[in-house]
């Protein structure tokens, strides 16, 4: 077992990623990083972000688990939607990571308390879970997602694009089989410290405003949101989600 750090959407904010990595490196040990995707776009330095990630992927792809977000998907087979395109070198770098299996769709983690977590960019909705064959473990779900099932991968209910994941499980009236961690969207407005979700979700949720994490409890499991919503200039304060003594499944 080791420490696992899950880093939410970076969105081109290279200085913010560098500060988080410096803090993790200073803590020592063999921390495994899972980054949930959306490394690029919106912020001031997408190239700088990719330059920070590249040597870590090259040095030890088992210690830096890179997931794809919908912004990366524009260069790996998904629909183009962001008007500010990466330069050719960075676009090719993302395609190379995808083709060489350095960028994945999902990861699975077991915490020190024995809780299994599926980690994806946007979360796994009940509809997408059923499309996968209703896997009962996070590890199986991650394995199935990492086969890159099409067309689910690119659909709006899929793991790169899904919205309102917590609400979708509450509406499904069936137990969520395992806990999840996702980026991409949030049930709160961190800047204004306000809620952006239905009351039934709010009643089951808590927020760490300083770390910019949300937790929603559903049928004995959790959905943890880690998108810090950096925007154009970066969040004034945020933290990776740290899981001590955890195991990568």
mmCIF file with all atom_site columns, N, CA and C in Angstrom, residues 39-109:
data_model
loop_
_atom_site.group_PDB
_atom_site.id
_atom_site.type_symbol
_atom_site.label_atom_id
_atom_site.label_alt_id
_atom_site.label_comp_id
_atom_site.label_asym_id
_atom_site.label_entity_id
_atom_site.label_seq_id
_atom_site.pdbx_PDB_ins_code
_atom_site.Cartn_x
_atom_site.Cartn_y
_atom_site.Cartn_z
_atom_site.occupancy
_atom_site.B_iso_or_equiv
_atom_site.pdbx_formal_charge
_atom_site.auth_seq_id
_atom_site.auth_comp_id
_atom_site.auth_asym_id
_atom_site.auth_atom_id
_atom_site.pdbx_PDB_model_num
ATOM 1   N N  . UNK A 1 39  ? -6.394  18.340 -18.521 1.00 0.00 ? 39  UNK A N  1
ATOM 2   C CA . UNK A 1 39  ? -5.133  19.024 -18.260 1.00 0.00 ? 39  UNK A CA 1
ATOM 3   C C  . UNK A 1 39  ? -5.079  20.365 -18.980 1.00 0.00 ? 39  UNK A C  1
ATOM 4   N N  . UNK A 1 40  ? -5.737  20.454 -20.123 1.00 0.00 ? 40  UNK A N  1
ATOM 5   C CA . UNK A 1 40  ? -5.518  21.569 -21.050 1.00 0.00 ? 40  UNK A CA 1
ATOM 6   C C  . UNK A 1 40  ? -6.756  22.437 -21.201 1.00 0.00 ? 40  UNK A C  1
ATOM 7   N N  . UNK A 1 41  ? -6.525  23.591 -21.859 1.00 0.00 ? 41  UNK A N  1
ATOM 8   C CA . UNK A 1 41  ? -7.568  24.558 -22.252 1.00 0.00 ? 41  UNK A CA 1
ATOM 9   C C  . UNK A 1 41  ? -7.972  25.465 -21.081 1.00 0.00 ? 41  UNK A C  1
ATOM 10  N N  . UNK A 1 42  ? -8.508  26.590 -21.461 1.00 0.00 ? 42  UNK A N  1
ATOM 11  C CA . UNK A 1 42  ? -9.070  27.613 -20.579 1.00 0.00 ? 42  UNK A CA 1
ATOM 12  C C  . UNK A 1 42  ? -7.995  28.418 -19.849 1.00 0.00 ? 42  UNK A C  1
ATOM 13  N N  . UNK A 1 43  ? -7.072  27.789 -19.151 1.00 0.00 ? 43  UNK A N  1
ATOM 14  C CA . UNK A 1 43  ? -6.050  28.496 -18.398 1.00 0.00 ? 43  UNK A CA 1
ATOM 15  C C  . UNK A 1 43  ? -4.935  29.029 -19.278 1.00 0.00 ? 43  UNK A C  1
ATOM 16  N N  . UNK A 1 44  ? -3.930  29.663 -18.657 1.00 0.00 ? 44  UNK A N  1
ATOM 17  C CA . UNK A 1 44  ? -2.922  30.395 -19.438 1.00 0.00 ? 44  UNK A CA 1
ATOM 18  C C  . UNK A 1 44  ? -1.806  29.559 -20.047 1.00 0.00 ? 44  UNK A C  1
ATOM 19  N N  . UNK A 1 45  ? -1.622  28.287 -19.632 1.00 0.00 ? 45  UNK A N  1
ATOM 20  C CA . UNK A 1 45  ? -0.400  27.593 -20.053 1.00 0.00 ? 45  UNK A CA 1
ATOM 21  C C  . UNK A 1 45  ? -0.626  26.086 -20.183 1.00 0.00 ? 45  UNK A C  1
ATOM 22  N N  . UNK A 1 46  ? -1.365  25.689 -21.216 1.00 0.00 ? 46  UNK A N  1
ATOM 23  C CA . UNK A 1 46  ? -1.580  24.259 -21.445 1.00 0.00 ? 46  UNK A CA 1
ATOM 24  C C  . UNK A 1 46  ? -0.280  23.534 -21.759 1.00 0.00 ? 46  UNK A C  1
ATOM 25  N N  . UNK A 1 47  ? 0.597   24.168 -22.539 1.00 0.00 ? 47  UNK A N  1
ATOM 26  C CA . UNK A 1 47  ? 1.883   23.548 -22.857 1.00 0.00 ? 47  UNK A CA 1
ATOM 27  C C  . UNK A 1 47  ? 2.688   23.310 -21.590 1.00 0.00 ? 47  UNK A C  1
ATOM 28  N N  . UNK A 1 48  ? 2.688   24.278 -20.683 1.00 0.00 ? 48  UNK A N  1
ATOM 29  C CA . UNK A 1 48  ? 3.407   24.116 -19.418 1.00 0.00 ? 48  UNK A CA 1
ATOM 30  C C  . UNK A 1 48  ? 2.880   22.954 -18.602 1.00 0.00 ? 48  UNK A C  1
ATOM 31  N N  . UNK A 1 49  ? 1.573   22.751 -18.616 1.00 0.00 ? 49  UNK A N  1
ATOM 32  C CA . UNK A 1 49  ? 0.981   21.615 -17.905 1.00 0.00 ? 49  UNK A CA 1
ATOM 33  C C  . UNK A 1 49  ? 1.479   20.298 -18.503 1.00 0.00 ? 49  UNK A C  1
ATOM 34  N N  . UNK A 1 50  ? 1.424   20.186 -19.822 1.00 0.00 ? 50  UNK A N  1
ATOM 35  C CA . UNK A 1 50  ? 1.870   18.948 -20.471 1.00 0.00 ? 50  UNK A CA 1
ATOM 36  C C  . UNK A 1 50  ? 3.358   18.717 -20.250 1.00 0.00 ? 50  UNK A C  1
ATOM 37  N N  . UNK A 1 51  ? 4.135   19.792 -20.193 1.00 0.00 ? 51  UNK A N  1
ATOM 38  C CA . UNK A 1 51  ? 5.573   19.662 -19.934 1.00 0.00 ? 51  UNK A CA 1
ATOM 39  C C  . UNK A 1 51  ? 5.837   19.155 -18.515 1.00 0.00 ? 51  UNK A C  1
ATOM 40  N N  . UNK A 1 52  ? 4.964   19.502 -17.578 1.00 0.00 ? 52  UNK A N  1
ATOM 41  C CA . UNK A 1 52  ? 5.109   18.994 -16.210 1.00 0.00 ? 52  UNK A CA 1
ATOM 42  C C  . UNK A 1 52  ? 4.761   17.505 -16.133 1.00 0.00 ? 52  UNK A C  1
ATOM 43  N N  . UNK A 1 53  ? 3.753   17.103 -16.877 1.00 0.00 ? 53  UNK A N  1
ATOM 44  C CA . UNK A 1 53  ? 3.283   15.720 -16.807 1.00 0.00 ? 53  UNK A CA 1
ATOM 45  C C  . UNK A 1 53  ? 4.181   14.770 -17.585 1.00 0.00 ? 53  UNK A C  1
ATOM 46  N N  . UNK A 1 54  ? 4.711   15.221 -18.715 1.00 0.00 ? 54  UNK A N  1
ATOM 47  C CA . UNK A 1 54  ? 5.469   14.346 -19.613 1.00 0.00 ? 54  UNK A CA 1
ATOM 48  C C  . UNK A 1 54  ? 6.573   13.566 -18.918 1.00 0.00 ? 54  UNK A C  1
ATOM 49  N N  . UNK A 1 55  ? 7.490   14.207 -18.174 1.00 0.00 ? 55  UNK A N  1
ATOM 50  C CA . UNK A 1 55  ? 8.572   13.416 -17.562 1.00 0.00 ? 55  UNK A CA 1
ATOM 51  C C  . UNK A 1 55  ? 8.088   12.440 -16.502 1.00 0.00 ? 55  UNK A C  1
ATOM 52  N N  . UNK A 1 56  ? 6.975   12.749 -15.868 1.00 0.00 ? 56  UNK A N  1
ATOM 53  C CA . UNK A 1 56  ? 6.447   11.834 -14.849 1.00 0.00 ? 56  UNK A CA 1
ATOM 54  C C  . UNK A 1 56  ? 5.848   10.594 -15.498 1.00 0.00 ? 56  UNK A C  1
ATOM 55  N N  . UNK A 1 57  ? 5.139   10.779 -16.595 1.00 0.00 ? 57  UNK A N  1
ATOM 56  C CA . UNK A 1 57  ? 4.631   9.626  -17.338 1.00 0.00 ? 57  UNK A CA 1
ATOM 57  C C  . UNK A 1 57  ? 5.783   8.790  -17.886 1.00 0.00 ? 57  UNK A C  1
ATOM 58  N N  . UNK A 1 58  ? 6.797   9.460  -18.419 1.00 0.00 ? 58  UNK A N  1
ATOM 59  C CA . UNK A 1 58  ? 7.932   8.740  -18.993 1.00 0.00 ? 58  UNK A CA 1
ATOM 60  C C  . UNK A 1 58  ? 8.702   7.960  -17.937 1.00 0.00 ? 58  UNK A C  1
ATOM 61  N N  . UNK A 1 59  ? 8.888   8.573  -16.764 1.00 0.00 ? 59  UNK A N  1
ATOM 62  C CA . UNK A 1 59  ? 9.711   7.952  -15.725 1.00 0.00 ? 59  UNK A CA 1
ATOM 63  C C  . UNK A 1 59  ? 9.025   6.762  -15.079 1.00 0.00 ? 59  UNK A C  1
ATOM 64  N N  . UNK A 1 60  ? 7.720   6.865  -14.845 1.00 0.00 ? 60  UNK A N  1
ATOM 65  C CA . UNK A 1 60  ? 7.038   5.781  -14.143 1.00 0.00 ? 60  UNK A CA 1
ATOM 66  C C  . UNK A 1 60  ? 5.537   5.864  -14.387 1.00 0.00 ? 60  UNK A C  1
ATOM 67  N N  . UNK A 1 61  ? 5.046   5.236  -15.449 1.00 0.00 ? 61  UNK A N  1
ATOM 68  C CA . UNK A 1 61  ? 3.616   5.304  -15.747 1.00 0.00 ? 61  UNK A CA 1
ATOM 69  C C  . UNK A 1 61  ? 2.746   4.616  -14.708 1.00 0.00 ? 61  UNK A C  1
ATOM 70  N N  . UNK A 1 62  ? 3.323   3.849  -13.791 1.00 0.00 ? 62  UNK A N  1
ATOM 71  C CA . UNK A 1 62  ? 2.546   3.261  -12.698 1.00 0.00 ? 62  UNK A CA 1
ATOM 72  C C  . UNK A 1 62  ? 2.461   4.208  -11.499 1.00 0.00 ? 62  UNK A C  1
ATOM 73  N N  . UNK A 1 63  ? 3.227   5.269  -11.513 1.00 0.00 ? 63  UNK A N  1
ATOM 74  C CA . UNK A 1 63  ? 3.138   6.248  -10.416 1.00 0.00 ? 63  UNK A CA 1
ATOM 75  C C  . UNK A 1 63  ? 2.433   7.518  -10.851 1.00 0.00 ? 63  UNK A C  1
ATOM 76  N N  . UNK A 1 64  ? 2.256   7.700  -12.141 1.00 0.00 ? 64  UNK A N  1
ATOM 77  C CA . UNK A 1 64  ? 1.431   8.794  -12.643 1.00 0.00 ? 64  UNK A CA 1
ATOM 78  C C  . UNK A 1 64  ? 0.386   8.187  -13.572 1.00 0.00 ? 64  UNK A C  1
ATOM 79  N N  . UNK A 1 65  ? -0.840  8.096  -13.091 1.00 0.00 ? 65  UNK A N  1
ATOM 80  C CA . UNK A 1 65  ? -1.929  7.517  -13.865 1.00 0.00 ? 65  UNK A CA 1
ATOM 81  C C  . UNK A 1 65  ? -2.699  8.676  -14.492 1.00 0.00 ? 65  UNK A C  1
ATOM 82  N N  . UNK A 1 66  ? -2.546  8.819  -15.789 1.00 0.00 ? 66  UNK A N  1
ATOM 83  C CA . UNK A 1 66  ? -3.190  9.930  -16.494 1.00 0.00 ? 66  UNK A CA 1
ATOM 84  C C  . UNK A 1 66  ? -4.508  9.476  -17.105 1.00 0.00 ? 66  UNK A C  1
ATOM 85  N N  . UNK A 1 67  ? -5.601  10.129 -16.715 1.00 0.00 ? 67  UNK A N  1
ATOM 86  C CA . UNK A 1 67  ? -6.893  9.854  -17.311 1.00 0.00 ? 67  UNK A CA 1
ATOM 87  C C  . UNK A 1 67  ? -7.219  10.908 -18.362 1.00 0.00 ? 67  UNK A C  1
ATOM 88  N N  . UNK A 1 68  ? -8.078  10.538 -19.267 1.00 0.00 ? 68  UNK A N  1
ATOM 89  C CA . UNK A 1 68  ? -8.512  11.451 -20.327 1.00 0.00 ? 68  UNK A CA 1
ATOM 90  C C  . UNK A 1 68  ? -9.767  12.188 -19.876 1.00 0.00 ? 68  UNK A C  1
ATOM 91  N N  . UNK A 1 69  ? -9.808  13.466 -20.192 1.00 0.00 ? 69  UNK A N  1
ATOM 92  C CA . UNK A 1 69  ? -11.014 14.253 -20.011 1.00 0.00 ? 69  UNK A CA 1
ATOM 93  C C  . UNK A 1 69  ? -11.609 14.606 -21.362 1.00 0.00 ? 69  UNK A C  1
ATOM 94  N N  . UNK A 1 70  ? -12.734 15.296 -21.337 1.00 0.00 ? 70  UNK A N  1
ATOM 95  C CA . UNK A 1 70  ? -13.359 15.656 -22.609 1.00 0.00 ? 70  UNK A CA 1
ATOM 96  C C  . UNK A 1 70  ? -12.503 16.638 -23.409 1.00 0.00 ? 70  UNK A C  1
ATOM 97  N N  . UNK A 1 71  ? -11.657 17.424 -22.732 1.00 0.00 ? 71  UNK A N  1
ATOM 98  C CA . UNK A 1 71  ? -10.796 18.343 -23.486 1.00 0.00 ? 71  UNK A CA 1
ATOM 99  C C  . UNK A 1 71  ? -9.677  17.589 -24.202 1.00 0.00 ? 71  UNK A C  1
ATOM 100 N N  . UNK A 1 72  ? -9.139  16.549 -23.592 1.00 0.00 ? 72  UNK A N  1
ATOM 101 C CA . UNK A 1 72  ? -8.165  15.713 -24.298 1.00 0.00 ? 72  UNK A CA 1
ATOM 102 C C  . UNK A 1 72  ? -8.830  14.921 -25.420 1.00 0.00 ? 72  UNK A C  1
ATOM 103 N N  . UNK A 1 73  ? -10.086 14.533 -25.202 1.00 0.00 ? 73  UNK A N  1
ATOM 104 C CA . UNK A 1 73  ? -10.786 13.698 -26.180 1.00 0.00 ? 73  UNK A CA 1
ATOM 105 C C  . UNK A 1 73  ? -10.928 14.377 -27.535 1.00 0.00 ? 73  UNK A C  1
ATOM 106 N N  . UNK A 1 74  ? -10.861 15.698 -27.569 1.00 0.00 ? 74  UNK A N  1
ATOM 107 C CA . UNK A 1 74  ? -10.932 16.409 -28.855 1.00 0.00 ? 74  UNK A CA 1
ATOM 108 C C  . UNK A 1 74  ? -9.799  15.993 -29.789 1.00 0.00 ? 74  UNK A C  1
ATOM 109 N N  . UNK A 1 75  ? -8.708  15.475 -29.217 1.00 0.00 ? 75  UNK A N  1
ATOM 110 C CA . UNK A 1 75  ? -7.531  15.123 -30.012 1.00 0.00 ? 75  UNK A CA 1
ATOM 111 C C  . UNK A 1 75  ? -7.345  13.608 -30.128 1.00 0.00 ? 75  UNK A C  1
ATOM 112 N N  . UNK A 1 76  ? -8.290  12.838 -29.555 1.00 0.00 ? 76  UNK A N  1
ATOM 113 C CA . UNK A 1 76  ? -8.132  11.379 -29.562 1.00 0.00 ? 76  UNK A CA 1
ATOM 114 C C  . UNK A 1 76  ? -9.348  10.659 -30.144 1.00 0.00 ? 76  UNK A C  1
ATOM 115 N N  . UNK A 1 77  ? -10.254 11.396 -30.801 1.00 0.00 ? 77  UNK A N  1
ATOM 116 C CA . UNK A 1 77  ? -11.394 10.758 -31.429 1.00 0.00 ? 77  UNK A CA 1
ATOM 117 C C  . UNK A 1 77  ? -12.735 11.378 -31.114 1.00 0.00 ? 77  UNK A C  1
ATOM 118 N N  . UNK A 1 78  ? -12.770 12.264 -30.121 1.00 0.00 ? 78  UNK A N  1
ATOM 119 C CA . UNK A 1 78  ? -14.021 12.913 -29.759 1.00 0.00 ? 78  UNK A CA 1
ATOM 120 C C  . UNK A 1 78  ? -14.294 14.145 -30.597 1.00 0.00 ? 78  UNK A C  1
ATOM 121 N N  . UNK A 1 79  ? -15.450 14.741 -30.358 1.00 0.00 ? 79  UNK A N  1
ATOM 122 C CA . UNK A 1 79  ? -15.874 15.927 -31.102 1.00 0.00 ? 79  UNK A CA 1
ATOM 123 C C  . UNK A 1 79  ? -15.113 17.160 -30.637 1.00 0.00 ? 79  UNK A C  1
ATOM 124 N N  . UNK A 1 80  ? -14.705 18.003 -31.574 1.00 0.00 ? 80  UNK A N  1
ATOM 125 C CA . UNK A 1 80  ? -14.058 19.270 -31.250 1.00 0.00 ? 80  UNK A CA 1
ATOM 126 C C  . UNK A 1 80  ? -15.105 20.278 -30.786 1.00 0.00 ? 80  UNK A C  1
ATOM 127 N N  . UNK A 1 81  ? -14.870 20.911 -29.643 1.00 0.00 ? 81  UNK A N  1
ATOM 128 C CA . UNK A 1 81  ? -15.818 21.894 -29.132 1.00 0.00 ? 81  UNK A CA 1
ATOM 129 C C  . UNK A 1 81  ? -15.161 23.148 -28.586 1.00 0.00 ? 81  UNK A C  1
ATOM 130 N N  . UNK A 1 82  ? -13.876 23.087 -28.217 1.00 0.00 ? 82  UNK A N  1
ATOM 131 C CA . UNK A 1 82  ? -13.215 24.241 -27.614 1.00 0.00 ? 82  UNK A CA 1
ATOM 132 C C  . UNK A 1 82  ? -12.588 25.086 -28.719 1.00 0.00 ? 82  UNK A C  1
ATOM 133 N N  . UNK A 1 83  ? -12.869 26.396 -28.769 1.00 0.00 ? 83  UNK A N  1
ATOM 134 C CA . UNK A 1 83  ? -12.431 27.195 -29.919 1.00 0.00 ? 83  UNK A CA 1
ATOM 135 C C  . UNK A 1 83  ? -10.930 27.469 -29.959 1.00 0.00 ? 83  UNK A C  1
ATOM 136 N N  . UNK A 1 84  ? -10.261 27.408 -28.812 1.00 0.00 ? 84  UNK A N  1
ATOM 137 C CA . UNK A 1 84  ? -8.832  27.718 -28.755 1.00 0.00 ? 84  UNK A CA 1
ATOM 138 C C  . UNK A 1 84  ? -8.049  26.409 -28.854 1.00 0.00 ? 84  UNK A C  1
ATOM 139 N N  . UNK A 1 85  ? -7.521  26.140 -30.026 1.00 0.00 ? 85  UNK A N  1
ATOM 140 C CA . UNK A 1 85  ? -6.877  24.855 -30.285 1.00 0.00 ? 85  UNK A CA 1
ATOM 141 C C  . UNK A 1 85  ? -5.450  24.811 -29.749 1.00 0.00 ? 85  UNK A C  1
ATOM 142 N N  . UNK A 1 86  ? -5.044  23.633 -29.295 1.00 0.00 ? 86  UNK A N  1
ATOM 143 C CA . UNK A 1 86  ? -3.649  23.425 -28.934 1.00 0.00 ? 86  UNK A CA 1
ATOM 144 C C  . UNK A 1 86  ? -2.784  23.497 -30.183 1.00 0.00 ? 86  UNK A C  1
ATOM 145 N N  . UNK A 1 87  ? -1.495  23.812 -29.984 1.00 0.00 ? 87  UNK A N  1
ATOM 146 C CA . UNK A 1 87  ? -0.615  23.792 -31.150 1.00 0.00 ? 87  UNK A CA 1
ATOM 147 C C  . UNK A 1 87  ? -0.375  22.342 -31.568 1.00 0.00 ? 87  UNK A C  1
ATOM 148 N N  . UNK A 1 88  ? 0.187   22.174 -32.751 1.00 0.00 ? 88  UNK A N  1
ATOM 149 C CA . UNK A 1 88  ? 0.324   20.839 -33.334 1.00 0.00 ? 88  UNK A CA 1
ATOM 150 C C  . UNK A 1 88  ? 1.163   19.913 -32.456 1.00 0.00 ? 88  UNK A C  1
ATOM 151 N N  . UNK A 1 89  ? 2.198   20.452 -31.839 1.00 0.00 ? 89  UNK A N  1
ATOM 152 C CA . UNK A 1 89  ? 3.072   19.619 -31.002 1.00 0.00 ? 89  UNK A CA 1
ATOM 153 C C  . UNK A 1 89  ? 2.315   19.057 -29.809 1.00 0.00 ? 89  UNK A C  1
ATOM 154 N N  . UNK A 1 90  ? 1.523   19.887 -29.154 1.00 0.00 ? 90  UNK A N  1
ATOM 155 C CA . UNK A 1 90  ? 0.790   19.425 -27.979 1.00 0.00 ? 90  UNK A CA 1
ATOM 156 C C  . UNK A 1 90  ? -0.346  18.478 -28.368 1.00 0.00 ? 90  UNK A C  1
ATOM 157 N N  . UNK A 1 91  ? -1.004  18.774 -29.483 1.00 0.00 ? 91  UNK A N  1
ATOM 158 C CA . UNK A 1 91  ? -2.054  17.867 -29.955 1.00 0.00 ? 91  UNK A CA 1
ATOM 159 C C  . UNK A 1 91  ? -1.474  16.493 -30.268 1.00 0.00 ? 91  UNK A C  1
ATOM 160 N N  . UNK A 1 92  ? -0.326  16.461 -30.897 1.00 0.00 ? 92  UNK A N  1
ATOM 161 C CA . UNK A 1 92  ? 0.319   15.190 -31.219 1.00 0.00 ? 92  UNK A CA 1
ATOM 162 C C  . UNK A 1 92  ? 0.754   14.471 -29.951 1.00 0.00 ? 92  UNK A C  1
ATOM 163 N N  . UNK A 1 93  ? 1.178   15.222 -28.950 1.00 0.00 ? 93  UNK A N  1
ATOM 164 C CA . UNK A 1 93  ? 1.581   14.611 -27.685 1.00 0.00 ? 93  UNK A CA 1
ATOM 165 C C  . UNK A 1 93  ? 0.398   13.880 -27.034 1.00 0.00 ? 93  UNK A C  1
ATOM 166 N N  . UNK A 1 94  ? -0.757  14.494 -27.022 1.00 0.00 ? 94  UNK A N  1
ATOM 167 C CA . UNK A 1 94  ? -1.940  13.835 -26.464 1.00 0.00 ? 94  UNK A CA 1
ATOM 168 C C  . UNK A 1 94  ? -2.312  12.593 -27.252 1.00 0.00 ? 94  UNK A C  1
ATOM 169 N N  . UNK A 1 95  ? -2.259  12.707 -28.575 1.00 0.00 ? 95  UNK A N  1
ATOM 170 C CA . UNK A 1 95  ? -2.559  11.528 -29.398 1.00 0.00 ? 95  UNK A CA 1
ATOM 171 C C  . UNK A 1 95  ? -1.561  10.415 -29.118 1.00 0.00 ? 95  UNK A C  1
ATOM 172 N N  . UNK A 1 96  ? -0.312  10.734 -28.926 1.00 0.00 ? 96  UNK A N  1
ATOM 173 C CA . UNK A 1 96  ? 0.720   9.724  -28.663 1.00 0.00 ? 96  UNK A CA 1
ATOM 174 C C  . UNK A 1 96  ? 0.463   9.045  -27.318 1.00 0.00 ? 96  UNK A C  1
ATOM 175 N N  . UNK A 1 97  ? 0.118   9.831  -26.301 1.00 0.00 ? 97  UNK A N  1
ATOM 176 C CA . UNK A 1 97  ? -0.199  9.229  -25.002 1.00 0.00 ? 97  UNK A CA 1
ATOM 177 C C  . UNK A 1 97  ? -1.357  8.244  -25.129 1.00 0.00 ? 97  UNK A C  1
ATOM 178 N N  . UNK A 1 98  ? -2.377  8.628  -25.882 1.00 0.00 ? 98  UNK A N  1
ATOM 179 C CA . UNK A 1 98  ? -3.561  7.783  -26.054 1.00 0.00 ? 98  UNK A CA 1
ATOM 180 C C  . UNK A 1 98  ? -3.216  6.499  -26.804 1.00 0.00 ? 98  UNK A C  1
ATOM 181 N N  . UNK A 1 99  ? -2.482  6.627  -27.889 1.00 0.00 ? 99  UNK A N  1
ATOM 182 C CA . UNK A 1 99  ? -2.162  5.467  -28.721 1.00 0.00 ? 99  UNK A CA 1
ATOM 183 C C  . UNK A 1 99  ? -1.199  4.514  -28.029 1.00 0.00 ? 99  UNK A C  1
ATOM 184 N N  . UNK A 1 100 ? -0.346  5.051  -27.167 1.00 0.00 ? 100 UNK A N  1
ATOM 185 C CA . UNK A 1 100 ? 0.633   4.224  -26.463 1.00 0.00 ? 100 UNK A CA 1
ATOM 186 C C  . UNK A 1 100 ? 0.139   3.790  -25.082 1.00 0.00 ? 100 UNK A C  1
ATOM 187 N N  . UNK A 1 101 ? -1.134  4.002  -24.807 1.00 0.00 ? 101 UNK A N  1
ATOM 188 C CA . UNK A 1 101 ? -1.753  3.578  -23.554 1.00 0.00 ? 101 UNK A CA 1
ATOM 189 C C  . UNK A 1 101 ? -1.108  4.253  -22.344 1.00 0.00 ? 101 UNK A C  1
ATOM 190 N N  . UNK A 1 102 ? -0.677  5.489  -22.524 1.00 0.00 ? 102 UNK A N  1
ATOM 191 C CA . UNK A 1 102 ? -0.206  6.298  -21.410 1.00 0.00 ? 102 UNK A CA 1
ATOM 192 C C  . UNK A 1 102 ? -1.337  7.160  -20.836 1.00 0.00 ? 102 UNK A C  1
ATOM 193 N N  . UNK A 1 103 ? -2.459  7.173  -21.499 1.00 0.00 ? 103 UNK A N  1
ATOM 194 C CA . UNK A 1 103 ? -3.636  7.897  -21.032 1.00 0.00 ? 103 UNK A CA 1
ATOM 195 C C  . UNK A 1 103 ? -4.813  6.943  -21.039 1.00 0.00 ? 103 UNK A C  1
ATOM 196 N N  . UNK A 1 104 ? -5.538  6.909  -19.922 1.00 0.00 ? 104 UNK A N  1
ATOM 197 C CA . UNK A 1 104 ? -6.570  5.899  -19.718 1.00 0.00 ? 104 UNK A CA 1
ATOM 198 C C  . UNK A 1 104 ? -7.931  6.561  -19.520 1.00 0.00 ? 104 UNK A C  1
ATOM 199 N N  . UNK A 1 105 ? -8.952  5.733  -19.440 1.00 0.00 ? 105 UNK A N  1
ATOM 200 C CA . UNK A 1 105 ? -10.308 6.222  -19.180 1.00 0.00 ? 105 UNK A CA 1
ATOM 201 C C  . UNK A 1 105 ? -10.632 6.160  -17.703 1.00 0.00 ? 105 UNK A C  1
ATOM 202 N N  . UNK A 1 106 ? -10.104 5.170  -16.995 1.00 0.00 ? 106 UNK A N  1
ATOM 203 C CA . UNK A 1 106 ? -10.504 4.958  -15.606 1.00 0.00 ? 106 UNK A CA 1
ATOM 204 C C  . UNK A 1 106 ? -9.380  4.320  -14.815 1.00 0.00 ? 106 UNK A C  1
ATOM 205 N N  . UNK A 1 107 ? -9.490  4.455  -13.498 1.00 0.00 ? 107 UNK A N  1
ATOM 206 C CA . UNK A 1 107 ? -8.620  3.756  -12.554 1.00 0.00 ? 107 UNK A CA 1
ATOM 207 C C  . UNK A 1 107 ? -9.479  3.311  -11.381 1.00 0.00 ? 107 UNK A C  1
ATOM 208 N N  . UNK A 1 108 ? -8.995  2.352  -10.635 1.00 0.00 ? 108 UNK A N  1
ATOM 209 C CA . UNK A 1 108 ? -9.700  1.879  -9.443  1.00 0.00 ? 108 UNK A CA 1
ATOM 210 C C  . UNK A 1 108 ? -8.742  1.849  -8.270  1.00 0.00 ? 108 UNK A C  1
ATOM 211 N N  . UNK A 1 109 ? -9.249  2.240  -7.116  1.00 0.00 ? 109 UNK A N  1
ATOM 212 C CA . UNK A 1 109 ? -8.434  2.392  -5.913  1.00 0.00 ? 109 UNK A CA 1
ATOM 213 C C  . UNK A 1 109 ? -9.164  1.734  -4.745  1.00 0.00 ? 109 UNK A C  1
#
